GROMACS .gro file of C-alpha atoms in nm:
model
  247
    1MET     CA    1   0.190  -1.882  -0.300
    2GLY     CA    2   0.004  -1.647  -0.538
    3VAL     CA    3   0.019  -1.355  -0.733
    4ILE     CA    4   0.005  -0.992  -0.572
    5VAL     CA    5  -0.068  -0.638  -0.674
    6ILE     CA    6   0.119  -0.377  -0.515
    7THR     CA    7   0.073  -0.037  -0.616
    8GLY     CA    8   0.349   0.236  -0.586
    9GLY     CA    9   0.592  -0.049  -0.607
   10SER     CA   10   0.900   0.146  -0.758
   11ARG     CA   11   1.044   0.294  -0.443
   12GLY     CA   12   1.024   0.317  -0.073
   13ILE     CA   13   0.746   0.032   0.134
   14GLY     CA   14   0.628  -0.090  -0.206
   15ALA     CA   15   0.946  -0.162  -0.358
   16SER     CA   16   1.081  -0.357  -0.034
   17THR     CA   17   0.753  -0.539   0.015
   18ALA     CA   18   0.790  -0.642  -0.313
   19GLU     CA   19   1.125  -0.798  -0.337
   20LEU     CA   20   1.057  -0.959   0.019
   21CYS     CA   21   0.731  -1.129  -0.112
   22ALA     CA   22   0.891  -1.234  -0.449
   23ARG     CA   23   1.186  -1.417  -0.233
   24GLN     CA   24   0.916  -1.574  -0.028
   25GLY     CA   25   0.752  -1.709  -0.333
   26HIS     CA   26   0.498  -1.478  -0.438
   27GLY     CA   27   0.444  -1.357  -0.815
   28VAL     CA   28   0.441  -0.961  -0.815
   29ILE     CA   29   0.292  -0.712  -1.028
   30LEU     CA   30   0.390  -0.379  -0.939
   31THR     CA   31   0.286  -0.041  -1.019
   32TYR     CA   32   0.434   0.283  -1.097
   33ASN     CA   33   0.315   0.632  -1.191
   34ARG     CA   34   0.594   0.851  -1.291
   35ASN     CA   35   0.927   0.677  -1.272
   36PRO     CA   36   0.923   0.325  -1.504
   37GLU     CA   37   1.303   0.331  -1.470
   38ALA     CA   38   1.267   0.265  -1.098
   39ALA     CA   39   0.993   0.024  -1.130
   40GLN     CA   40   1.211  -0.199  -1.364
   41ALA     CA   41   1.505  -0.178  -1.151
   42VAL     CA   42   1.282  -0.340  -0.868
   43VAL     CA   43   1.184  -0.581  -1.117
   44GLN     CA   44   1.558  -0.641  -1.238
   45ARG     CA   45   1.663  -0.719  -0.887
   46ILE     CA   46   1.355  -0.938  -0.810
   47GLU     CA   47   1.455  -1.136  -1.124
   48ALA     CA   48   1.828  -1.158  -1.030
   49ALA     CA   49   1.724  -1.313  -0.709
   50GLY     CA   50   1.512  -1.575  -0.904
   51GLY     CA   51   1.200  -1.414  -0.877
   52LYS     CA   52   0.928  -1.294  -1.136
   53ALA     CA   53   0.778  -0.970  -1.151
   54VAL     CA   54   0.616  -0.727  -1.385
   55ALA     CA   55   0.564  -0.355  -1.359
   56LEU     CA   56   0.252  -0.186  -1.484
   57ALA     CA   57   0.161   0.164  -1.518
   58LEU     CA   58  -0.128   0.306  -1.278
   59ASP     CA   59  -0.223   0.634  -1.172
   60VAL     CA   60  -0.404   0.547  -0.888
   61ALA     CA   61  -0.592   0.921  -0.873
   62THR     CA   62  -0.744   0.846  -1.197
   63VAL     CA   63  -1.044   0.593  -1.132
   64SER     CA   64  -1.116   0.625  -1.580
   65THR     CA   65  -0.780   0.430  -1.639
   66PHE     CA   66  -0.838   0.120  -1.365
   67ALA     CA   67  -1.073  -0.089  -1.607
   68VAL     CA   68  -0.780  -0.088  -1.858
   69PHE     CA   69  -0.533  -0.164  -1.572
   70ARG     CA   70  -0.728  -0.462  -1.496
   71GLU     CA   71  -0.766  -0.570  -1.837
   72ALA     CA   72  -0.332  -0.560  -1.837
   73VAL     CA   73  -0.341  -0.762  -1.493
   74THR     CA   74  -0.553  -1.020  -1.655
   75ARG     CA   75  -0.353  -1.048  -1.948
   76VAL     CA   76   0.007  -1.124  -1.732
   77LEU     CA   77  -0.182  -1.313  -1.522
   78HIS     CA   78  -0.205  -1.571  -1.815
   79THR     CA   79   0.078  -1.465  -2.002
   80ILE     CA   80   0.347  -1.470  -1.733
   81TRP     CA   81   0.218  -1.723  -1.445
   82GLY     CA   82  -0.048  -1.902  -1.635
   83VAL     CA   83  -0.303  -1.794  -1.368
   84THR     CA   84  -0.639  -1.619  -1.362
   85SER     CA   85  -0.643  -1.474  -1.025
   86LEU     CA   86  -0.474  -1.273  -0.769
   87SER     CA   87  -0.412  -1.386  -0.406
   88GLY     CA   88  -0.328  -1.058  -0.277
   89LEU     CA   89  -0.366  -0.656  -0.308
   90VAL     CA   90  -0.149  -0.401  -0.149
   91ASN     CA   91  -0.308  -0.028  -0.198
   92ASN     CA   92   0.035   0.144  -0.099
   93ALA     CA   93   0.069   0.414  -0.359
   94GLY     CA   94   0.083   0.773  -0.223
   95TYR     CA   95   0.268   1.076  -0.140
   96GLY     CA   96   0.290   1.345   0.105
   97LEU     CA   97   0.221   1.693   0.146
   98PHE     CA   98   0.330   1.964   0.460
   99ASN     CA   99   0.074   2.250   0.448
  100PRO     CA  100  -0.124   2.391   0.754
  101LEU     CA  101  -0.549   2.389   0.750
  102GLU     CA  102  -0.526   2.729   0.714
  103SER     CA  103  -0.357   2.728   0.360
  104VAL     CA  104  -0.445   2.406   0.207
  105THR     CA  105  -0.608   2.441  -0.131
  106GLU     CA  106  -0.889   2.277  -0.283
  107ALA     CA  107  -0.651   2.139  -0.549
  108GLN     CA  108  -0.426   2.021  -0.304
  109PHE     CA  109  -0.701   1.844  -0.067
  110ASP     CA  110  -0.858   1.683  -0.368
  111GLY     CA  111  -0.546   1.542  -0.470
  112LEU     CA  112  -0.464   1.358  -0.132
  113PHE     CA  113  -0.793   1.235  -0.132
  114ASN     CA  114  -0.784   1.098  -0.510
  115VAL     CA  115  -0.494   0.936  -0.387
  116HIS     CA  116  -0.546   0.819  -0.055
  117LEU     CA  117  -0.892   0.698  -0.052
  118LYS     CA  118  -1.104   0.714  -0.353
  119GLY     CA  119  -0.812   0.524  -0.561
  120PRO     CA  120  -0.786   0.253  -0.297
  121PHE     CA  121  -1.162   0.209  -0.274
  122PHE     CA  122  -1.263   0.202  -0.676
  123LEU     CA  123  -0.895   0.001  -0.719
  124THR     CA  124  -0.999  -0.253  -0.485
  125GLN     CA  125  -1.366  -0.261  -0.665
  126THR     CA  126  -1.224  -0.293  -0.997
  127LEU     CA  127  -0.995  -0.555  -0.903
  128LEU     CA  128  -1.242  -0.760  -0.660
  129PRO     CA  129  -1.338  -0.994  -0.938
  130LEU     CA  130  -0.969  -1.127  -0.991
  131LEU     CA  131  -0.915  -1.182  -0.632
  132GLU     CA  132  -0.941  -1.565  -0.526
  133GLU     CA  133  -1.108  -1.732  -0.240
  134HIS     CA  134  -0.891  -1.662   0.087
  135ALA     CA  135  -0.704  -1.364  -0.069
  136SER     CA  136  -0.556  -1.084   0.124
  137ILE     CA  137  -0.576  -0.689   0.087
  138VAL     CA  138  -0.375  -0.487   0.303
  139ASN     CA  139  -0.382  -0.105   0.295
  140LEU     CA  140  -0.101   0.141   0.399
  141THR     CA  141  -0.216   0.390   0.616
  142SER     CA  142  -0.057   0.642   0.858
  143ALA     CA  143   0.036   0.665   1.264
  144THR     CA  144  -0.071   1.022   1.200
  145THR     CA  145  -0.424   0.897   1.205
  146ARG     CA  146  -0.351   0.825   1.588
  147VAL     CA  147  -0.087   1.101   1.668
  148ALA     CA  148  -0.188   1.469   1.548
  149THR     CA  149   0.087   1.619   1.344
  150SER     CA  150   0.034   1.955   1.241
  151GLY     CA  151   0.031   2.018   0.889
  152VAL     CA  152  -0.076   1.682   0.770
  153ALA     CA  153  -0.451   1.729   0.836
  154PRO     CA  154  -0.593   1.611   0.470
  155TYR     CA  155  -0.337   1.345   0.464
  156ALA     CA  156  -0.414   1.185   0.773
  157ALA     CA  157  -0.781   1.242   0.743
  158PHE     CA  158  -0.784   1.028   0.441
  159LYS     CA  159  -0.570   0.758   0.587
  160GLY     CA  160  -0.808   0.750   0.870
  161GLY     CA  161  -1.083   0.706   0.628
  162LEU     CA  162  -0.894   0.405   0.493
  163ASP     CA  163  -0.828   0.245   0.799
  164VAL     CA  164  -1.247   0.278   0.830
  165LEU     CA  165  -1.289   0.116   0.481
  166THR     CA  166  -1.010  -0.146   0.549
  167ARG     CA  167  -1.307  -0.295   0.830
  168TYR     CA  168  -1.589  -0.264   0.584
  169MET     CA  169  -1.407  -0.458   0.323
  170ALA     CA  170  -1.331  -0.722   0.594
  171LYS     CA  171  -1.672  -0.746   0.642
  172GLU     CA  172  -1.837  -0.745   0.302
  173PHE     CA  173  -1.585  -0.960   0.133
  174GLY     CA  174  -1.578  -1.231   0.403
  175GLU     CA  175  -1.835  -1.443   0.208
  176ARG     CA  176  -1.573  -1.475  -0.020
  177ARG     CA  177  -1.290  -1.556   0.273
  178ILE     CA  178  -1.128  -1.263   0.152
  179ARG     CA  179  -0.944  -1.058   0.432
  180ALA     CA  180  -0.849  -0.696   0.471
  181ASN     CA  181  -0.583  -0.542   0.676
  182ALA     CA  182  -0.429  -0.193   0.712
  183VAL     CA  183  -0.082  -0.156   0.818
  184SER     CA  184  -0.014   0.207   0.991
  185PRO     CA  185   0.364   0.295   0.973
  186GLY     CA  186   0.522   0.566   1.161
  187ALA     CA  187   0.822   0.790   1.043
  188ILE     CA  188   1.013   0.578   0.781
  189ARG     CA  189   1.315   0.601   0.586
  190THR     CA  190   1.168   0.686   0.219
  191GLU     CA  191   1.121   0.992  -0.004
  192LEU     CA  192   0.736   1.050   0.095
  193GLY     CA  193   0.731   1.407   0.167
  194GLY     CA  194   1.063   1.518   0.053
  195GLY     CA  195   1.234   1.226   0.295
  196LEU     CA  196   1.413   1.320   0.640
  197ASN     CA  197   1.665   1.554   0.710
  198ASP     CA  198   1.926   1.482   1.002
  199GLU     CA  199   1.757   1.690   1.242
  200PHE     CA  200   1.413   1.575   1.184
  201GLU     CA  201   1.508   1.225   1.174
  202ALA     CA  202   1.685   1.260   1.523
  203LEU     CA  203   1.342   1.450   1.671
  204LEU     CA  204   1.148   1.138   1.557
  205ALA     CA  205   1.407   0.912   1.666
  206GLY     CA  206   1.382   1.076   1.979
  207GLN     CA  207   1.007   1.052   2.007
  208THR     CA  208   1.040   0.658   1.901
  209ALA     CA  209   1.050   0.416   2.214
  210LEU     CA  210   1.326   0.176   2.019
  211GLY     CA  211   1.530   0.467   1.949
  212ARG     CA  212   1.549   0.530   1.565
  213VAL     CA  213   1.290   0.593   1.236
  214GLY     CA  214   1.180   0.293   1.067
  215GLU     CA  215   1.298   0.146   0.730
  216PRO     CA  216   1.100   0.015   0.454
  217GLN     CA  217   1.180  -0.340   0.548
  218ASP     CA  218   1.061  -0.311   0.916
  219VAL     CA  219   0.675  -0.241   0.733
  220ALA     CA  220   0.749  -0.476   0.467
  221ARG     CA  221   0.786  -0.773   0.664
  222VAL     CA  222   0.454  -0.716   0.847
  223ILE     CA  223   0.252  -0.652   0.515
  224ALA     CA  224   0.400  -1.005   0.407
  225LEU     CA  225   0.309  -1.152   0.675
  226LEU     CA  226  -0.059  -1.030   0.639
  227LEU     CA  227  -0.014  -1.166   0.290
  228SER     CA  228   0.091  -1.510   0.387
  229GLN     CA  229  -0.099  -1.831   0.538
  230GLU     CA  230   0.094  -1.719   0.855
  231GLY     CA  231  -0.162  -1.437   0.873
  232ARG     CA  232  -0.459  -1.630   0.781
  233TRP     CA  233  -0.647  -1.557   1.102
  234ILE     CA  234  -0.589  -1.155   1.098
  235ASN     CA  235  -0.861  -0.958   0.972
  236ALA     CA  236  -1.026  -0.649   0.979
  237GLN     CA  237  -0.711  -0.471   1.167
  238THR     CA  238  -0.512  -0.165   1.168
  239ILE     CA  239  -0.148  -0.257   1.303
  240GLU     CA  240   0.075   0.016   1.373
  241VAL     CA  241   0.453  -0.028   1.264
  242THR     CA  242   0.634   0.267   1.455
  243GLY     CA  243   0.867   0.089   1.689
  244GLY     CA  244   0.647   0.263   1.962
  245TYR     CA  245   0.625   0.621   1.849
  246ILE     CA  246   0.509   0.916   2.115
  247ILE     CA  247   0.356   0.615   2.350
   0.00000   0.00000   0.00000
């Protein structure tokens, strides 16, 4: 097991993925933007379970900071793990916004674009020299790319772009035997978009074949599979993890 980077690892799917991957033997570099305390709490839980993790600050919307972030990653790879390369990258950081098309502002549009498409594109490009042969890239997209949901058009559009970008990553990085896949969650019990109230959760559960909304751990298990040797022949795929949402 090598060392992986998980963006947005201080909460939700990112935190669950970090903890599961650490239990499976990965070293974990998780990033946070505004909540270092939450990130450190994840690190402490990982260390208490016998794993090893580091939390680094990163704003995925600001490409100009990525070179400095790569230097920080290179430094902790050497000082904490005694290695020079990464075995995986999970582009998970993101946020939700509910706003109908007619009232979306340019600033809102640009903010979502920077975090959900531009950021993963250039962060992957920046960290590519550190990714070892047979590394795995996992991009978090969304079931809203398949099921049109009023009020999330920019978010869904950029997640759809990330689905396409994932296939191009798999194509262009194949010479180095680097795999790229996307994981597309449905309704998950996280803080994204303000979380779920009881009424909304009941509605979503009623539209899901398995009769409930997902938990972060449901998605983390699939991400961990794609990062592992068990997933070594899965490439250029988008895997929906929704429990059968609107089928």
